[in-house]
Short mmCIF file of C-alpha atoms in Angstrom, two decimals:
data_model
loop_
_atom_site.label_atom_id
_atom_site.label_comp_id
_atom_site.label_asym_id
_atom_site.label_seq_id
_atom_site.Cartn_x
_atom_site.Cartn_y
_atom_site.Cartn_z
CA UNK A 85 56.73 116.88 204.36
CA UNK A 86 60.16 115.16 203.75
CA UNK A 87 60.41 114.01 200.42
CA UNK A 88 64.24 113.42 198.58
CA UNK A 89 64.64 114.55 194.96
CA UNK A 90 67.70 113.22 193.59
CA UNK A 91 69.79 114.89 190.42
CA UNK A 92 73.62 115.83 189.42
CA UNK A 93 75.45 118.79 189.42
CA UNK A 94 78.68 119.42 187.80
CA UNK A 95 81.29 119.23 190.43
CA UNK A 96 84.25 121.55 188.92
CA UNK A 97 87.71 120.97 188.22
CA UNK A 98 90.12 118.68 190.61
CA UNK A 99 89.53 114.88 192.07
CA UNK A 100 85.68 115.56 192.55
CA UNK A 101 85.62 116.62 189.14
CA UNK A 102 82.65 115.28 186.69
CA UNK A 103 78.49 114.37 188.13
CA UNK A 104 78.00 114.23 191.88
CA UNK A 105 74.97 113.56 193.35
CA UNK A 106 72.46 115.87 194.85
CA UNK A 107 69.39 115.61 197.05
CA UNK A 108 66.98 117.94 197.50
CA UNK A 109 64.89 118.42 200.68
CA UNK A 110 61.07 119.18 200.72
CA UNK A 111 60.54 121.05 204.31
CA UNK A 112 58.00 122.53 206.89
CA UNK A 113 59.84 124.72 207.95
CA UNK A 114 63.83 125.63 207.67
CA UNK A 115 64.06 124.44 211.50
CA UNK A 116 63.03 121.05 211.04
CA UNK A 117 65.79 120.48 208.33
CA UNK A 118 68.32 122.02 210.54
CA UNK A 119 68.04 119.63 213.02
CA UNK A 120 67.35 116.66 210.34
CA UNK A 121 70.61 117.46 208.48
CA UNK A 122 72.69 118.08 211.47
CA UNK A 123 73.20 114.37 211.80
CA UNK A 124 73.92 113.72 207.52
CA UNK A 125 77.33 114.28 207.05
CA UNK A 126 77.22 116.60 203.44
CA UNK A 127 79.74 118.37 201.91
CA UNK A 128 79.29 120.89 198.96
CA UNK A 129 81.64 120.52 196.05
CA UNK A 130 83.54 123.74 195.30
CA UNK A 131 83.08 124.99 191.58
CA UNK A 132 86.38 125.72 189.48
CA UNK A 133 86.59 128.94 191.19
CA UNK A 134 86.73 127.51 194.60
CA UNK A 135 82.84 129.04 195.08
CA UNK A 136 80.41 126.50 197.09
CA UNK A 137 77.14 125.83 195.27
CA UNK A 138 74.80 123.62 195.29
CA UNK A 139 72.34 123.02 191.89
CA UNK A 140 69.74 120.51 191.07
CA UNK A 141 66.98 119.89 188.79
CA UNK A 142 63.82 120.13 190.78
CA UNK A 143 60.38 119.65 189.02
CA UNK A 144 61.63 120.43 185.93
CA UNK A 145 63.24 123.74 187.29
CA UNK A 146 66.60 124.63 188.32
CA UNK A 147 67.52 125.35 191.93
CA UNK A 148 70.95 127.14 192.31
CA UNK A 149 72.68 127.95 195.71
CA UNK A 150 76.35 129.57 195.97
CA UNK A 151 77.92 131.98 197.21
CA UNK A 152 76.79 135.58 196.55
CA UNK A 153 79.47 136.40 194.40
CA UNK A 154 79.08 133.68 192.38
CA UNK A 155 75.31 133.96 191.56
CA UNK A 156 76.27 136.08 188.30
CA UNK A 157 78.16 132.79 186.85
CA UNK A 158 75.40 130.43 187.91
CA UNK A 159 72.77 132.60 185.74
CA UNK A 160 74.80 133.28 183.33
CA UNK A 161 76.00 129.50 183.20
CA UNK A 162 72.44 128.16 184.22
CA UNK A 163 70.02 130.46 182.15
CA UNK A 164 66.99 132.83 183.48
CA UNK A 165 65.30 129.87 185.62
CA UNK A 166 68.24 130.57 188.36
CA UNK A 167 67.61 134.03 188.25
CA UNK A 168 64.01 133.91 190.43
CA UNK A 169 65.66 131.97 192.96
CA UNK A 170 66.48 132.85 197.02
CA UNK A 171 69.51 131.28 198.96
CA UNK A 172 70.92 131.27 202.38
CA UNK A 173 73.61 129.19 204.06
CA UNK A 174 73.99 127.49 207.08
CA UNK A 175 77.30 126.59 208.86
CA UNK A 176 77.04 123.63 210.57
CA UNK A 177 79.49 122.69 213.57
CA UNK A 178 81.76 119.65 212.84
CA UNK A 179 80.31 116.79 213.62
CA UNK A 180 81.61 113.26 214.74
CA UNK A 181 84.15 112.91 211.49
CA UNK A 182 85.76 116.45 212.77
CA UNK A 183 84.88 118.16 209.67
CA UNK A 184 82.78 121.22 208.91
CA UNK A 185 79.52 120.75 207.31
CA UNK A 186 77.89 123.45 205.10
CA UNK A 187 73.87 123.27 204.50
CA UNK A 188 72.64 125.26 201.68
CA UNK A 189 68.69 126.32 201.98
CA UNK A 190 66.96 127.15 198.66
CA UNK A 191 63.84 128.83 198.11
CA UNK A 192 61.80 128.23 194.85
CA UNK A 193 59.35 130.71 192.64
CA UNK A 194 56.57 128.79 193.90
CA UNK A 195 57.40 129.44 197.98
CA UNK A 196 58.59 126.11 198.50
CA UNK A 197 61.28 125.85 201.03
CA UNK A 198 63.86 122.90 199.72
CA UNK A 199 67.06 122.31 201.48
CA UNK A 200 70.11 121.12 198.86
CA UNK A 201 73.59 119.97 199.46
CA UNK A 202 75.74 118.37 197.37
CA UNK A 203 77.63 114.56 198.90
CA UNK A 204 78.61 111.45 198.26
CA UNK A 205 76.68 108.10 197.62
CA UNK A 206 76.94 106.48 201.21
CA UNK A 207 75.95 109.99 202.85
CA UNK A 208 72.61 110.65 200.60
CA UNK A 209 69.61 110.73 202.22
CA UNK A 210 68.22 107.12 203.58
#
């Protein structure tokens, strides 16, 4: 049940700013990819607003995860198909680099569970 799907998402303003890449997680269950991700080192890019999201392009449809408070911006900014979809965060204790990681769990129309954070190249998924 672990399969990577790999797409861009516009990383905001700043020195992350332009296409950074996203995977997406196909899960079990939401435990499994806790554990899994606990050793990736991920971050999520911050939009202009300083919001975390995470968005991808996932069989044709678009998964969106961010902060409550910006949901209204990612439908208005990513049209109806972000509407349908469920999100949850996880905060992750810092890990061996010292830094805070941030998993984002996203639930599609269909029921899938898919797990998406946003990082850079060396830290996608092997």
């Amino acid at each position: 049940g672990q399969r990577a799907i790999y797409g861009s998402v516009n990383a905001g303003k700043g020195p992350n700013k332009g296409k950074a890449p996203v995977a997406v997680l196909d899960i079990q269950e939401d435990t499994q990819a806790y554990l899994w991700m606990d050793n990736m080192v991920a971050d999520l890019q911050l939009s202009a607003d300083g919001e975390e999201f995470a968005a991808a392009d996932v069989d044709g449809r678009v998964a969106v995860a961010c902060a409550r408070t910006a949901l209204p911006r990612f439908r208005q900014r990513l049209g109806e198909k972000a509407t349908c979809l469920s999100y949850l965060k996880y905060d992750v204790p810092a890990g061996k680099g010292g830094r805070e990681k941030r998993l984002v769990a996203v639930g599609d129309p269909y029921g899938t569970v898919r797990v998406a954070w946003v990082g850079n190249d060396e830290h996608s998924i092997k």
